[in-house]
Coordinates of C-alpha atoms in Angstrom, one line a residue:
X1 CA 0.0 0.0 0.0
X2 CA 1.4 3.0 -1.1
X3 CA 2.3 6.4 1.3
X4 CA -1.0 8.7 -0.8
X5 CA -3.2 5.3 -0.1
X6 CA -2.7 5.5 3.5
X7 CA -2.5 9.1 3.6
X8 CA -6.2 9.1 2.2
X9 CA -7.4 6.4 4.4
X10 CA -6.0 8.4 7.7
X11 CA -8.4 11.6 6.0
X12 CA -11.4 9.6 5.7
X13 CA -10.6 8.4 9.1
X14 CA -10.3 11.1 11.1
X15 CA -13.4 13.0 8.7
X16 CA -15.5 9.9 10.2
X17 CA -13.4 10.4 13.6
X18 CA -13.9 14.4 14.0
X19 CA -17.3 14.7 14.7
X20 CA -17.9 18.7 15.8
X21 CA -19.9 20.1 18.6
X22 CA -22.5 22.3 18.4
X23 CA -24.5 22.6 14.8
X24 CA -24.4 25.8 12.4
X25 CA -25.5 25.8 8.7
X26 CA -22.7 24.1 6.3
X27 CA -20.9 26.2 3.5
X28 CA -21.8 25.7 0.2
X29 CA -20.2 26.1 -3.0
X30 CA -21.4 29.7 -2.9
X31 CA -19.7 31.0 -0.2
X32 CA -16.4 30.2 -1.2
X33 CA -16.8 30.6 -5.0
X34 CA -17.9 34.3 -4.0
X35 CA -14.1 34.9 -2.9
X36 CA -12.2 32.7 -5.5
X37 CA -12.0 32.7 -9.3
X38 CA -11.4 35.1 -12.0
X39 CA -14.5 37.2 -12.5
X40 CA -13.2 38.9 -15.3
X41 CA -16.0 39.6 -18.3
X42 CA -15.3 37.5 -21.4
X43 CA -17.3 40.1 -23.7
X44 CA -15.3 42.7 -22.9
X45 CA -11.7 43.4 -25.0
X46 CA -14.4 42.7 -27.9
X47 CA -16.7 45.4 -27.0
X48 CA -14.2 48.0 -26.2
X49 CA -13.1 46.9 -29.5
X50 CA -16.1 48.2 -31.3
X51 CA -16.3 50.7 -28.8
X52 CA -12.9 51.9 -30.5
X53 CA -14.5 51.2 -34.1
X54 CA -17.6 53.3 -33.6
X55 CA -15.3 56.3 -32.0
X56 CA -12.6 56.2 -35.0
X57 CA -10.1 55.3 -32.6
X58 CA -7.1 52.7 -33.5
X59 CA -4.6 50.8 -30.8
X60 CA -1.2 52.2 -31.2
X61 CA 0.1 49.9 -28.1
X62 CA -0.9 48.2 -25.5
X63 CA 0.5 47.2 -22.2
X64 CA -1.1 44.8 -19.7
X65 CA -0.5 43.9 -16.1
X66 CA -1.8 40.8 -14.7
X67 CA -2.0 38.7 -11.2
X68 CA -0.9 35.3 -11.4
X69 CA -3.8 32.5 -11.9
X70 CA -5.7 30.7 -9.0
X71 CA -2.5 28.2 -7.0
X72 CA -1.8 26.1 -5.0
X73 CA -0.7 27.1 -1.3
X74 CA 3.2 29.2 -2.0
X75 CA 4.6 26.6 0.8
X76 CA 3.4 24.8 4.3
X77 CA 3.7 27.1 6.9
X78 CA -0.2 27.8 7.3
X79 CA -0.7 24.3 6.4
X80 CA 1.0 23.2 9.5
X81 CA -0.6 26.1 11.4
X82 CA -3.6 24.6 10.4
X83 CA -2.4 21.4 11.4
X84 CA -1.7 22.3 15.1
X85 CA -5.2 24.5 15.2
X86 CA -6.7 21.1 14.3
X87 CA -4.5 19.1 17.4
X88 CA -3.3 17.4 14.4
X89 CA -6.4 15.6 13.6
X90 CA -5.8 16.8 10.1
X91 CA -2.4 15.4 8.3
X92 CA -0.1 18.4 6.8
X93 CA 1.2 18.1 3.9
X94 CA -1.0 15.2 2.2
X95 CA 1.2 13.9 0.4
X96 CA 5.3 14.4 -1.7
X97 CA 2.5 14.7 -4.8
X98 CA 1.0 18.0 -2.8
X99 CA 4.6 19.5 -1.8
X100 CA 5.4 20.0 -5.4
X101 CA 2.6 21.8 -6.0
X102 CA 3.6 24.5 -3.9
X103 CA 3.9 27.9 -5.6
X104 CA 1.9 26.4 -8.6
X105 CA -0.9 27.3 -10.9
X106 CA -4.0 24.8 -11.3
X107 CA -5.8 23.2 -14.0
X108 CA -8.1 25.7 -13.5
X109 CA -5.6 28.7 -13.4
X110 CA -4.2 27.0 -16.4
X111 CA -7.1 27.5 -18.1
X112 CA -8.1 30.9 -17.1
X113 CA -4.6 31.9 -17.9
X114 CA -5.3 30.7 -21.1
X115 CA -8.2 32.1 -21.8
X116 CA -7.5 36.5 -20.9
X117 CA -4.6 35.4 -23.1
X118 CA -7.0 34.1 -25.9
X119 CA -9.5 37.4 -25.4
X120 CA -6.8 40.3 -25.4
X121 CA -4.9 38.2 -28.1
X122 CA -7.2 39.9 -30.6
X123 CA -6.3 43.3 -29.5
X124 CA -2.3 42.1 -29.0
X125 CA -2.4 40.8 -32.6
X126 CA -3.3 44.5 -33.7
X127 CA -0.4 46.2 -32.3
X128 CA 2.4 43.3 -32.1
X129 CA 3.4 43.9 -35.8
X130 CA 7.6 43.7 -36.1
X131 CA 7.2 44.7 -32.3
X132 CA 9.2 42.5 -29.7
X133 CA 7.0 41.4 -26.6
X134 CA 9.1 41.6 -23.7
X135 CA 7.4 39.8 -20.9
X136 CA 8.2 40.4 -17.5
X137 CA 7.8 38.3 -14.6
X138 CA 8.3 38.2 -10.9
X139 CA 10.7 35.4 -9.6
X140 CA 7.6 33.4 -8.4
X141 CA 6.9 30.4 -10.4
X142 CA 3.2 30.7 -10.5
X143 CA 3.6 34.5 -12.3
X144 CA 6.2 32.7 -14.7
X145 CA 4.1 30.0 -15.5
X146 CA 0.8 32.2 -15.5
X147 CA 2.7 34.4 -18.2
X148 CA 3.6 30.9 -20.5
X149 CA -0.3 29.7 -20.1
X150 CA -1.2 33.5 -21.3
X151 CA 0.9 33.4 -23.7
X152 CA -0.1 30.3 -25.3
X153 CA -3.5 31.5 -25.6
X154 CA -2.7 34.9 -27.0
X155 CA -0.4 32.9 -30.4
X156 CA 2.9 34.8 -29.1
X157 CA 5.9 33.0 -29.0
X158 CA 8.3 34.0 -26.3
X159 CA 10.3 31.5 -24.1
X160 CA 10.4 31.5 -20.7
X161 CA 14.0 31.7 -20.7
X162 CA 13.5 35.4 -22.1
X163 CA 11.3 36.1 -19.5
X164 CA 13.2 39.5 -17.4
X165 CA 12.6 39.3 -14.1
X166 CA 14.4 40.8 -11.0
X167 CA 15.2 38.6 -8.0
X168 CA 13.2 39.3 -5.1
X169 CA 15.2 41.4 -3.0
X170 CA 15.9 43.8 -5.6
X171 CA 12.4 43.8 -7.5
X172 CA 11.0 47.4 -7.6
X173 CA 9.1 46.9 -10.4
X174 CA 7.0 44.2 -9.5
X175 CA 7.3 43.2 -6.0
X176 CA 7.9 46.7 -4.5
X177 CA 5.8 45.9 -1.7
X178 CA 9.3 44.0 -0.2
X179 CA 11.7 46.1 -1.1
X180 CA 10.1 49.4 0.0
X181 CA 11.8 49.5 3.7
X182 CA 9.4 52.3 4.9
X183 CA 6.1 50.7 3.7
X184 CA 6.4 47.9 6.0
X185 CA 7.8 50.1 8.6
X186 CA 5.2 52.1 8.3
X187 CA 2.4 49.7 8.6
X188 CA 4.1 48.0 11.6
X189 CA 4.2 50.4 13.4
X190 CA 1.1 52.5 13.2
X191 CA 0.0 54.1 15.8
X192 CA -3.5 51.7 17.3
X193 CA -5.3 54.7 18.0
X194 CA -4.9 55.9 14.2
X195 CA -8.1 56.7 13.2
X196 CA -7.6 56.1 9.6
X197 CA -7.3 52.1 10.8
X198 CA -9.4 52.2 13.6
X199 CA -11.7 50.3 11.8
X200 CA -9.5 47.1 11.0
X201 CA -8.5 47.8 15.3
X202 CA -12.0 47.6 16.1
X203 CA -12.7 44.8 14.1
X204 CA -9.9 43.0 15.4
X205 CA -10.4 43.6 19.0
X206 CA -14.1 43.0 19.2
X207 CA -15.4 40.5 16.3
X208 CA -12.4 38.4 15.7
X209 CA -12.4 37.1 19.5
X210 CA -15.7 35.9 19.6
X211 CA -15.0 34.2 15.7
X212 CA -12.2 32.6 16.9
X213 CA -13.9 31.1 20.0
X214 CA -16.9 30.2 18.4
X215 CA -14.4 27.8 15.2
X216 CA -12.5 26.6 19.2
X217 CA -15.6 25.4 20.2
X218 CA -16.2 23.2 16.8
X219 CA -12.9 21.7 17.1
X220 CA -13.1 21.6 20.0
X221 CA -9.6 23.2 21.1
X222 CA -9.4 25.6 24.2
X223 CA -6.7 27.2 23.0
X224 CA -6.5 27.6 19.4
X225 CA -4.9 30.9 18.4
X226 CA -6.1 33.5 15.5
X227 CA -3.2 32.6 14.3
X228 CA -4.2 28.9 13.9
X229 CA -7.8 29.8 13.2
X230 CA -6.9 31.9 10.0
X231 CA -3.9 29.6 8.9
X232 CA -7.8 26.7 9.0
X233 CA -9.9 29.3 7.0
X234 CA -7.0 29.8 4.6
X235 CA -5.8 26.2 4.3
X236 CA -10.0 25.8 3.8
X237 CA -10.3 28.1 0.7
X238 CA -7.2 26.1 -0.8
X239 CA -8.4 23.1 -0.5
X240 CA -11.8 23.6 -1.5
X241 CA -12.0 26.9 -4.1
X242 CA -8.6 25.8 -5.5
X243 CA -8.7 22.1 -6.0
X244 CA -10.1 19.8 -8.3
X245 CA -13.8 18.7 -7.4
X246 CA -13.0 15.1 -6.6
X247 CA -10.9 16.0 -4.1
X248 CA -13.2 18.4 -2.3
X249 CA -15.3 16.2 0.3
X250 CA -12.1 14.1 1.7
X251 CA -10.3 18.0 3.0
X252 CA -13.7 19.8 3.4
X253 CA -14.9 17.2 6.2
X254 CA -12.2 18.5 8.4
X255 CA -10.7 21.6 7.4
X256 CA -14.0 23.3 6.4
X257 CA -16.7 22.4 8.7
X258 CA -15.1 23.9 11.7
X259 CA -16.8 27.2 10.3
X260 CA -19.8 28.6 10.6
X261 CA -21.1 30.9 7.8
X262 CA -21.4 33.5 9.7
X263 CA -17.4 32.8 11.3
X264 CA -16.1 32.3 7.5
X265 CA -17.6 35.6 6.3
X266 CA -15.8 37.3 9.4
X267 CA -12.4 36.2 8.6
X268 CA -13.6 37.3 4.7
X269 CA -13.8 40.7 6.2
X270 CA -11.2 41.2 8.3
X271 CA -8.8 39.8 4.8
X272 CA -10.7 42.7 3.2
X273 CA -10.0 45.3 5.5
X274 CA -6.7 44.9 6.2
X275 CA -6.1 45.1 2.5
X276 CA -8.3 48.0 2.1
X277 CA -5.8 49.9 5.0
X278 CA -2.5 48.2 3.9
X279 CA -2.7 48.1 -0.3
X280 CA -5.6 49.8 -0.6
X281 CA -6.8 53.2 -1.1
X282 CA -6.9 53.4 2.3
X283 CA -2.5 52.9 2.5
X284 CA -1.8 56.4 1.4
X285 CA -0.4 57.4 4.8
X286 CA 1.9 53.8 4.6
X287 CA 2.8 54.9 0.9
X288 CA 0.6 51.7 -0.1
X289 CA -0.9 53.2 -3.3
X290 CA 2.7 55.9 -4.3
X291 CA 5.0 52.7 -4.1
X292 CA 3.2 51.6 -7.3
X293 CA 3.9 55.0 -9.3
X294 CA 7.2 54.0 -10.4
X295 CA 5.6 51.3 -12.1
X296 CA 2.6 52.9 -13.5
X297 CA 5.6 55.3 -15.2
X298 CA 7.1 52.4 -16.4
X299 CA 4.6 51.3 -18.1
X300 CA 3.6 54.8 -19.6
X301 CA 6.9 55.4 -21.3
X302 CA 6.9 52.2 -22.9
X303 CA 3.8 52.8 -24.3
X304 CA 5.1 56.2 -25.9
X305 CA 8.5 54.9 -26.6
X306 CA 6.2 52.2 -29.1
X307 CA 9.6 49.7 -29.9
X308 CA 8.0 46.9 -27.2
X309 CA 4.4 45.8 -26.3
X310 CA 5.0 45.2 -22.7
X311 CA 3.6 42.4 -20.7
X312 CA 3.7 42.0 -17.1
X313 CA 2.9 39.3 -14.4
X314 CA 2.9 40.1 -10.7
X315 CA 0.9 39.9 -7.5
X316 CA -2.3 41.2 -5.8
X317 CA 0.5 43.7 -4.4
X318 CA 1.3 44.6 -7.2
X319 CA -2.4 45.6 -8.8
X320 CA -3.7 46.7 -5.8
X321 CA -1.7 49.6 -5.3
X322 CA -1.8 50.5 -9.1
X323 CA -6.1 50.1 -9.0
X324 CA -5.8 52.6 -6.1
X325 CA -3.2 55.5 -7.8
X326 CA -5.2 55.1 -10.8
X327 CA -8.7 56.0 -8.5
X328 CA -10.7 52.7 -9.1
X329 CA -13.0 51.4 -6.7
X330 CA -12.2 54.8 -4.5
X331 CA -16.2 55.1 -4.8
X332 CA -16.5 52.0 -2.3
X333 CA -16.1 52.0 1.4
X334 CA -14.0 50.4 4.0
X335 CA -16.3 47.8 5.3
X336 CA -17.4 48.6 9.1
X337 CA -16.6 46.8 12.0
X338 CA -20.1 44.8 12.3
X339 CA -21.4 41.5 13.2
X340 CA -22.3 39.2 11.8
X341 CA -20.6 40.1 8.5
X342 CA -22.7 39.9 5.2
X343 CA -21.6 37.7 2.6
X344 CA -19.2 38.3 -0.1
X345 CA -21.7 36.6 -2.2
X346 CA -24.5 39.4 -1.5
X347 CA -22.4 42.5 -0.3
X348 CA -22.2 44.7 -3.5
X349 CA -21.8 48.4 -1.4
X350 CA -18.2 48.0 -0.1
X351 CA -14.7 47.7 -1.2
X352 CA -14.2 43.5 -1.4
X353 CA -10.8 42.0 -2.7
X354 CA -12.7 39.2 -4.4
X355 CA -14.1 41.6 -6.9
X356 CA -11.2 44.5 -7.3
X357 CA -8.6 42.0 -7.7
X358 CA -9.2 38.3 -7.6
X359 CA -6.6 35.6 -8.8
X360 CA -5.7 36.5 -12.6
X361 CA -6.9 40.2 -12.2
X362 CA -6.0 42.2 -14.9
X363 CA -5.3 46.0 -15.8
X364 CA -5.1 46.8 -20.0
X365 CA -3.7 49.8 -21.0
X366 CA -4.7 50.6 -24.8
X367 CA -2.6 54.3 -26.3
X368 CA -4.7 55.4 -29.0
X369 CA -4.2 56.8 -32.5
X370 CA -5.2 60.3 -30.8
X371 CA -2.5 59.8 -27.9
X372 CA -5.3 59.3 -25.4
X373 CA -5.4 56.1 -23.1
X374 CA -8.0 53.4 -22.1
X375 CA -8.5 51.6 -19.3
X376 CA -9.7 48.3 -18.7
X377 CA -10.0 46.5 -14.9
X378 CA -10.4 42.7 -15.9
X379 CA -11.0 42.9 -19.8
X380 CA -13.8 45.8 -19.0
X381 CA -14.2 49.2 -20.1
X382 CA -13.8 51.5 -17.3
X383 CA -13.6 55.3 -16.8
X384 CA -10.9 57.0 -15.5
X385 CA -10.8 58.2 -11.8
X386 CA -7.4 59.6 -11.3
X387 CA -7.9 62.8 -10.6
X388 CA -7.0 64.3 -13.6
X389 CA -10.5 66.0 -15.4
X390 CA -10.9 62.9 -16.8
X391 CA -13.0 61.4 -13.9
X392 CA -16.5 59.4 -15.9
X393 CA -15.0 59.4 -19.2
X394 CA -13.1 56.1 -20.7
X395 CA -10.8 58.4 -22.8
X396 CA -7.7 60.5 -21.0
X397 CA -5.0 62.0 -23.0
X398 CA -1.6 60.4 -21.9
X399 CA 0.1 63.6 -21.0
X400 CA -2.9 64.0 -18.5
X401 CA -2.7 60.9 -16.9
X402 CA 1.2 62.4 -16.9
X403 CA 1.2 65.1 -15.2
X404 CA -1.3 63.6 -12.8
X405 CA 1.4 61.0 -11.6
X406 CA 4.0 63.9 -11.2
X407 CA 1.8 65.4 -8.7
X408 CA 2.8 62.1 -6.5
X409 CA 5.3 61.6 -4.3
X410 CA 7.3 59.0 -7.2
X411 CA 11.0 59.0 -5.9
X412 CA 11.4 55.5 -4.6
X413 CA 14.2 57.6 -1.9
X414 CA 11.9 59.5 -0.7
X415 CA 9.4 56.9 -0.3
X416 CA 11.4 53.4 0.7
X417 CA 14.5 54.5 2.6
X418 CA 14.8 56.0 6.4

């Protein structure tokens, strides 16, 4: 009998074994599909297409910045949080089989990697020409291998051993979120009482207690940890959002059911409003959204410059920021410290991660014949918010968009070092 056999058999054991006190309403497929998954619209680089077509405008170059694909868990440290949260009831990692899929895309990420690259392919394919596509990477497998499955689907033939990418210490461009000394700094050592995070403090001192009691008491385990209790909820949304269907029921039995819906949607917030404060347009006073303008430049003067169509493949650190300089989504609201939390599912009003910038997120820059730039969040169409007078319309001249990024604090000196 081999070691995945028996690994299988102790699951189903211990699923049979692990019976959980006290009753609550089990997730369903909803309430985790609501945070995972590319939601991007497949309609849409061909109806901004005509969109261009009905306006007389023509793509002079295009540059796009995407998140890697839906992965596997980047490496077992929250699996074997999870394990001790559980009293290791629950076996971490499965298997050799699951180890090497660390830092990995799925079959499904594959696919949806595949896909964006198949949609904004057609508008690629009109600016390519005798144009070389640099691609650049982060030194993360999953962006490198998101960037080949993208690739694929767009018909452009670039190795991977052409791919530039910085190692991680040193990667401004694309993974400036670890490199930018003050940022963390900054964020570390905010002051409790700030009110511009008083509501992620508030959240966390009076919600997240009672959560992490009431997932204890379906173990049950005294004292599990919020540490513990996240590393479950996030070892959860692996196993279950991430995974192949077959293998849902064997890691749901134990990993899931410790949460209620209304303790899973908690720990959904508290993700989203830490982001909101740390990435998000609430980070200006960490530099959160101006450690991004470096890149957002970047990307400007190679579309002007014209010799390269630029590709790049990063993180939700990396596209958050860059959503937030740009303005989008600064219409929605931190979400308020309440209880019980809505659902992802149903909560349309505030700002949620699984929307602005899920796994394989997108932003599409298209330069116009008339100099003037588009903007697309997820192969959609969407007006411009930057501040610039181009606020509600989906056309901004470049040198606009220009001279509203010079109005930030860019200099990575100013912003990074003590």
């Amino acid at each position: 009998m081999n070691v995945q056999m028996v690994a299988k058999m102790v699951v189903i054991a211990v699923g049979c074994f692990f019976t959980f006190h006290g009753s609550h309403e089990r997730l369903t497929d909803l309430d985790y599909s609501s945070r995972a998954g590319y939601k991007g619209n497949v309609e849409g680089v061909r109806a901004t297409l005509r969109y261009m077509q009905e306006n007389n405008l023509e793509p002079q170059n295009v540059a796009y910045v995407g998140r890697h694909a839906s992965r596997f868990a980047t490496n077992d440290k929250s699996c074997q949080q999870a394990g001790e949260g559980l009293q290791e009831k629950w076996t971490c990692p499965m298997d050799e089989a699951e180890v090497s899929k660390y830092d990995s895309i799925t079959e499904k990420g594959k696919g949806e990697a595949r896909g964006i690259g198949t949609r904004v392919g057609e508008l690629l394919q009109k600016v390519v020409g005798g144009r070389k596509v640099v691609v650049q990477t982060t030194a993360k497998r999953r962006t490198k291998q998101t960037a080949s499955q993208f690739l694929k689907g767009a018909g452009l033939e670039v190795s991977e051993s052409d791919f530039v990418f910085s190692e991680l210490h040193n990667d401004r461009d694309l993974r400036f979120f670890d490199v930018c000394n003050n940022y963390n700094k900054l964020w570390e050592k905010r002051d409790p009482a700030d009110p511009n995070t008083k509501p992620l403090k508030t959240f966390e001192d009076t919600v997240l207690p009672k959560v992490v009691s009431s997932v204890a008491a379906n173990i049950p385990f005294k004292d599990l940890t919020r540490k513990q209790a996240e590393a479950i909820y996030k070892e959860c949304g692996y196993k279950w959002m991430l995974e192949e269907p077959s293998r849902r029921d064997e890691h749901n039995s134990v990993l899931c059911d410790v949460f209620s819906k209304t303790d899973f949607n908690a720990f959904s917030w508290h993700k989203d409003i830490k982001e909101y404060y740390k990435k998000g347009p609430g980070s200006r006073k960490y530099n959160g959204v101006q450690i991004s303008c470096g890149t957002m430049q970047k990307l400007l003067k190679g579309l002007e410059k014209g010799t390269t169509v630029n590709l790049f493949f990063a993180h939700a650190e990396t596209l958050v920021p860059m959503y937030s300089l740009l303005g989008l989504f600064s219409n929605l609201p931190p979400l308020p410290p309440v209880s019980p939390a809505p659902s992802e599912a149903t909560d349309t009003t505030n700002w949620r991660l699984s929307r602005v910038c899920p796994m394989a997120s997108n932003l599409i820059v298209i330069l116009t014949n008339t100099q003037e730039l588009l903007l697309l969040h997820d192969e959609t169409l969407v007006p411009w918010e930057i501040g610039t007078g181009c606020e509600g319309r989906f056309r901004c001249h470049i040198n606009t968009v220009k001279q509203a990024l010079a109005a930030e604090v860019c200099d990575w000196d100013v912003l990074c070092n003590d």
